[in-house]
PDB file of C-alpha atoms in Angstrom:
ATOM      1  CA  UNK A 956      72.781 121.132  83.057  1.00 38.00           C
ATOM      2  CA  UNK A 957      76.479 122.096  83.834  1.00 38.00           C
ATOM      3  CA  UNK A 958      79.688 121.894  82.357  1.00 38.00           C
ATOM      4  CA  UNK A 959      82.310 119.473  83.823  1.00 40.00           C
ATOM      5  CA  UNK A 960      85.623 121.915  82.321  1.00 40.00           C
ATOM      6  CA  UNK A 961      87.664 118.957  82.846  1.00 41.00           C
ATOM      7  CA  UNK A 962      85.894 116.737  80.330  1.00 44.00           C
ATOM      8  CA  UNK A 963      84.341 119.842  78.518  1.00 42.00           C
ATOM      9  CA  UNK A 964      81.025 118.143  78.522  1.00 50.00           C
ATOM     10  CA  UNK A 965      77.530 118.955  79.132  1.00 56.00           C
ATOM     11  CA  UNK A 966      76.352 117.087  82.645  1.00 55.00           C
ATOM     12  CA  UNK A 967      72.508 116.356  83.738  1.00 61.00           C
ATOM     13  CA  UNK A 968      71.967 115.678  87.551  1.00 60.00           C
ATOM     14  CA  UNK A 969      68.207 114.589  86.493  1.00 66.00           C
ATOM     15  CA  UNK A 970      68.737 111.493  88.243  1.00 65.00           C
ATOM     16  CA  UNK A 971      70.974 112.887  91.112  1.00 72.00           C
ATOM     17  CA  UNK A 972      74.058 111.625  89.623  1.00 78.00           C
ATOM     18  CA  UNK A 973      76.300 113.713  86.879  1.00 82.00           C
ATOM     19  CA  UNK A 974      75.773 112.291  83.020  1.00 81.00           C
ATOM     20  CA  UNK A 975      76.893 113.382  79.838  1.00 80.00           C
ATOM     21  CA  UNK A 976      74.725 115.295  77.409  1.00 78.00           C
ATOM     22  CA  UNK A 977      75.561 111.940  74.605  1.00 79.00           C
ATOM     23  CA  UNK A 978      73.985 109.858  77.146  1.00 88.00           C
ATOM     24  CA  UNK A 979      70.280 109.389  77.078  1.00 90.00           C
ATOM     25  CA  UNK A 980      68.353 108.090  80.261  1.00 92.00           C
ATOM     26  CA  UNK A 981      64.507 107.327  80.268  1.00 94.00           C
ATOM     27  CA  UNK A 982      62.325 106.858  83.307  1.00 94.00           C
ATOM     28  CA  UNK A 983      60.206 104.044  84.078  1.00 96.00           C
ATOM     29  CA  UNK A 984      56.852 104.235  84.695  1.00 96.00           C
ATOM     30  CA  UNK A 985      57.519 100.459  86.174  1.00 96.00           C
ATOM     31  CA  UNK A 986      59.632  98.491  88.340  1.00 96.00           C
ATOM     32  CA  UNK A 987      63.017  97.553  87.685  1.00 97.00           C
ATOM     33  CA  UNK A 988      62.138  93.478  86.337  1.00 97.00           C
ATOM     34  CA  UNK A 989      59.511  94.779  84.737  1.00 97.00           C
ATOM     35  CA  UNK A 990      61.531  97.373  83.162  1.00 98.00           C
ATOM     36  CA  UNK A 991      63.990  94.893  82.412  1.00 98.00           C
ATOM     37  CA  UNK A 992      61.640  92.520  80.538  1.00 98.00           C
ATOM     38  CA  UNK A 993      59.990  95.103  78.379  1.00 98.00           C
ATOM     39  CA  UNK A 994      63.689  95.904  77.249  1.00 98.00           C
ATOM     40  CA  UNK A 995      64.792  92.777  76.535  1.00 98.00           C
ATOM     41  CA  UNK A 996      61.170  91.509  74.947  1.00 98.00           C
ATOM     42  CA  UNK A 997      60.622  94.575  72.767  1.00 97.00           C
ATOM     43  CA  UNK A 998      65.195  94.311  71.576  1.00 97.00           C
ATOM     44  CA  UNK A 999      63.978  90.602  70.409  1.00 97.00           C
ATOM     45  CA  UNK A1000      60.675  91.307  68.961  1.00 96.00           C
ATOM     46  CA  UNK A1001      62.487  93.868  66.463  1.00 94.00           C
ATOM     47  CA  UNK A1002      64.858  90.991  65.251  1.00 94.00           C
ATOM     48  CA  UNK A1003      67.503  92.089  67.779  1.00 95.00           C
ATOM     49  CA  UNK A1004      69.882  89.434  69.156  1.00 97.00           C
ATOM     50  CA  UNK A1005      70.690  89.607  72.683  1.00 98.00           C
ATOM     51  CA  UNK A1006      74.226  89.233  73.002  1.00 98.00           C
ATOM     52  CA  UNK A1007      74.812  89.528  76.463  1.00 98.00           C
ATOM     53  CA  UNK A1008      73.187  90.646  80.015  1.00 98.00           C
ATOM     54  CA  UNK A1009      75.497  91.575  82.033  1.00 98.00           C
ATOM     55  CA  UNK A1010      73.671  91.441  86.272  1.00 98.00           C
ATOM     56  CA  UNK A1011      76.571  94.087  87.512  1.00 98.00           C
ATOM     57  CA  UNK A1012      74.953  94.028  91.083  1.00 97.00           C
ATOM     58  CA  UNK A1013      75.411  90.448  91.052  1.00 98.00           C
ATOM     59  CA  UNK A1014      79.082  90.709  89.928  1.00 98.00           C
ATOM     60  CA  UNK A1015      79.353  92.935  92.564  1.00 97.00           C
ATOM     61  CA  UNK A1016      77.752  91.077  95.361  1.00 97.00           C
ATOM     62  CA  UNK A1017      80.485  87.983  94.182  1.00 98.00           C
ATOM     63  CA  UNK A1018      83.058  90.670  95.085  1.00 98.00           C
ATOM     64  CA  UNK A1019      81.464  91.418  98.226  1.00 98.00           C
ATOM     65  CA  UNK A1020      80.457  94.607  97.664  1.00 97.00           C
ATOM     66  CA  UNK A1021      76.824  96.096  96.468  1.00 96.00           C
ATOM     67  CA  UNK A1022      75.581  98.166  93.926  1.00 96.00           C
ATOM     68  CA  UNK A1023      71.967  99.606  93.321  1.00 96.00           C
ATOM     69  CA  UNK A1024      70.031  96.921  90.551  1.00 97.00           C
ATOM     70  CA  UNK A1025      71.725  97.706  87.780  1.00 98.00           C
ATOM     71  CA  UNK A1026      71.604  95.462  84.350  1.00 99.00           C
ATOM     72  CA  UNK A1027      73.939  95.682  80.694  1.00 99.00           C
ATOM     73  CA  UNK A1028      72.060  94.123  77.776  1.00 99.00           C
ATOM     74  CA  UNK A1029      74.164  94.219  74.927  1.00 98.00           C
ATOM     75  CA  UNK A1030      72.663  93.478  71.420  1.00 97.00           C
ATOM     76  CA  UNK A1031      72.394  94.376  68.286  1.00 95.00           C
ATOM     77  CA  UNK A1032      71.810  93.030  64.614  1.00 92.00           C
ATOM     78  CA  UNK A1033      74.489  92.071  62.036  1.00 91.00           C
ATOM     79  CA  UNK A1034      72.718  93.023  59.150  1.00 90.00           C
ATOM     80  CA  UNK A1035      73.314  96.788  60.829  1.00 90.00           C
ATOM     81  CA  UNK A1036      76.201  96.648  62.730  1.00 92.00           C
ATOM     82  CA  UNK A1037      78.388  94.492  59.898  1.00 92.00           C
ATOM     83  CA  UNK A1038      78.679  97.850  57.360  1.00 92.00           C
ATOM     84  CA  UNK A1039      79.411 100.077  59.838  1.00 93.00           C
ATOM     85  CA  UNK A1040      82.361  97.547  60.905  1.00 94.00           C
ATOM     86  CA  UNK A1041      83.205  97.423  57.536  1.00 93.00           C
ATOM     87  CA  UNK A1042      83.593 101.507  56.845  1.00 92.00           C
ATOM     88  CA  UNK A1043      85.470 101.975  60.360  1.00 94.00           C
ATOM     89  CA  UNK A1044      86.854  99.130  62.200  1.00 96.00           C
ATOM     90  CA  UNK A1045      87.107 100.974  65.300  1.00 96.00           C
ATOM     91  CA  UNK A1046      83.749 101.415  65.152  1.00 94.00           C
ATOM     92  CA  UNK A1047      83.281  98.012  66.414  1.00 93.00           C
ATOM     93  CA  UNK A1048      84.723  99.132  69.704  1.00 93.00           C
ATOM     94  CA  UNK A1049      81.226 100.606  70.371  1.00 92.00           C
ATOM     95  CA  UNK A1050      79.467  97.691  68.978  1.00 94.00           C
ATOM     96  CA  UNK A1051      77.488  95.626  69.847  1.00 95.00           C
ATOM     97  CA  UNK A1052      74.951  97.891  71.449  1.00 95.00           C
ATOM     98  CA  UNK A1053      74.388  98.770  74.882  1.00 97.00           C
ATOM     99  CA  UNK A1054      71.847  99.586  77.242  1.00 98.00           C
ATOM    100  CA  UNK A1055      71.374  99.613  81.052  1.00 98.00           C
ATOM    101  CA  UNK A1056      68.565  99.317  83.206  1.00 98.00           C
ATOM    102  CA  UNK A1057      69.564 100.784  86.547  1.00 97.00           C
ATOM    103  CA  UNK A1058      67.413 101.545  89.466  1.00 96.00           C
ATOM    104  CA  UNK A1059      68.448 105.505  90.964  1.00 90.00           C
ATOM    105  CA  UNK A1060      66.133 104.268  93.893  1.00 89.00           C
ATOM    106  CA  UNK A1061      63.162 102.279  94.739  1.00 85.00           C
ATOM    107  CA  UNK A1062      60.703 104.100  92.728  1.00 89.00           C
ATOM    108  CA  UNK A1063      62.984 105.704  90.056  1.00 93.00           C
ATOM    109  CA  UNK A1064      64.090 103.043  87.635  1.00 96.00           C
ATOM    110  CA  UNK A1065      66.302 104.199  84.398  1.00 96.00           C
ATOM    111  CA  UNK A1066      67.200 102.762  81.064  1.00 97.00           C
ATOM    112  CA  UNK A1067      69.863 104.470  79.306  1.00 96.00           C
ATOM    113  CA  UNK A1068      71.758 104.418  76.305  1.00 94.00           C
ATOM    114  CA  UNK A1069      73.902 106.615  73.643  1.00 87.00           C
ATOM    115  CA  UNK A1070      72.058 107.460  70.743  1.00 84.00           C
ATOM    116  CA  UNK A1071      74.198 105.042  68.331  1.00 84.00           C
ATOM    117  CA  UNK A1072      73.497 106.792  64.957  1.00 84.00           C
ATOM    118  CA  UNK A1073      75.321 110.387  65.809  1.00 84.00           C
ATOM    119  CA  UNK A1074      77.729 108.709  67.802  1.00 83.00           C
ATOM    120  CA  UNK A1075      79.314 106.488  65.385  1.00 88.00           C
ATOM    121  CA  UNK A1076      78.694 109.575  62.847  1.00 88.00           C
ATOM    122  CA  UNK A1077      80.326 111.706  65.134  1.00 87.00           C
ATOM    123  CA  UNK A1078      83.429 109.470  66.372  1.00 89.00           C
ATOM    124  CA  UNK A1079      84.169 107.285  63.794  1.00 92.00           C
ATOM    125  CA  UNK A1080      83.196 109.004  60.430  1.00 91.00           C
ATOM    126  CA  UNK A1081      80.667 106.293  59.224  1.00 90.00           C
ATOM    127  CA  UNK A1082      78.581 108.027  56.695  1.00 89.00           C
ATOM    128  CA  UNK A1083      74.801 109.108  58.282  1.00 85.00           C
ATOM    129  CA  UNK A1084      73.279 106.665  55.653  1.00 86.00           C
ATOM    130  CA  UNK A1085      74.959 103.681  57.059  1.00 86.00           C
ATOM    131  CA  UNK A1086      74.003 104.788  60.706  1.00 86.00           C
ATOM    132  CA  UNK A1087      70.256 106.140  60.123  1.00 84.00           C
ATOM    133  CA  UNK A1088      68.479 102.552  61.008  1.00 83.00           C
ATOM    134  CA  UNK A1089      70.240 102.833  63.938  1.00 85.00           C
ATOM    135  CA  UNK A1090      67.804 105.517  64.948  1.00 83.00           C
ATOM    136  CA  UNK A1091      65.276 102.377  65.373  1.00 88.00           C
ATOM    137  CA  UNK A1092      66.153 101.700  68.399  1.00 89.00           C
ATOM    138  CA  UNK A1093      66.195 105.144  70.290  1.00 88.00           C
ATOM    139  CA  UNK A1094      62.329 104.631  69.220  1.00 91.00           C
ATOM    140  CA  UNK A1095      62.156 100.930  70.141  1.00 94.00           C
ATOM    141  CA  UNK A1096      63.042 101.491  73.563  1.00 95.00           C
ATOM    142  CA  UNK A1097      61.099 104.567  74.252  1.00 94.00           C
ATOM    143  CA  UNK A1098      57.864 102.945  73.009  1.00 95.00           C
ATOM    144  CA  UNK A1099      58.975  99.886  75.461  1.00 96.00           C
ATOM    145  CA  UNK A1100      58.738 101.712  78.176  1.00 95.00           C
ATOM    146  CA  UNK A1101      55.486 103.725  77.373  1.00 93.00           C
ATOM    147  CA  UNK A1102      52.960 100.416  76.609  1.00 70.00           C
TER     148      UNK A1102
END
């Protein structure tokens, strides 16, 4: 890792592109639809709603230009999200939840996210206890990619 001074944050290059220490990125042991699916089928399985899913490499393409596979699935669950809204209203700027399925290359397929519980913690002030089921989903999606 290295430190960006103008940012003043901690960078990984694990992927061969510079990311911030808050962000986490996990590597596929499958293909990027496949990758995809597991994502989106293990969200919904744990009474997630899907909110959106976002094909940025499509958006791109209509703009005539191209960009690696890369997919935003936002989602979340009210019954989490709602109280946190409700301590901080700015914390619904980072709500619903996000998480991107990007393909580095060919044979090195990512899913990334923030881990949402220290975040909103962190920025907005929401007490831990309010935030701790949010650390569901850091295990959710790890345990997506591993079956």
């Amino acid at each position: 890792m290295t430190t960006d001074s103008s940012q003043s944050r901690q960078l990984s290059h694990d992927s061969g592109f510079a990311r911030p220490a808050t962000v986490t990125s996990l590597r596929s042991p499958v293909d990027f639809y496949a990758t995809l699916t597991r994502v989106i089928d293990a969200l919904k399985q744990h009474g997630m709603t899907i909110f959106a899913d976002i094909d940025q490499s499509a958006a791109a393409a209509s703009a005539g230009t191209s960009l690696r596979p890369t997919r935003l699935v936002l989602f979340g669950n009210p019954k989490g999200g709602t109280p946190v809204m409700a301590a901080n209203p700015h914390a619904g700027l980072e709500l619903p939840l996000k998480v991107m399925v990007w393909a580095a290359s060919a044979d090195d397929v990512r899913v990334d996210y923030l881990n949402p519980g220290p975040s909103l913690s962190a920025l907005y002030g929401v007490d831990s206890a309010q935030v701790a089921g949010f650390g569901g989903v850091v295990k959710l999606l790890e345990a997506a990619l591993a079956a």
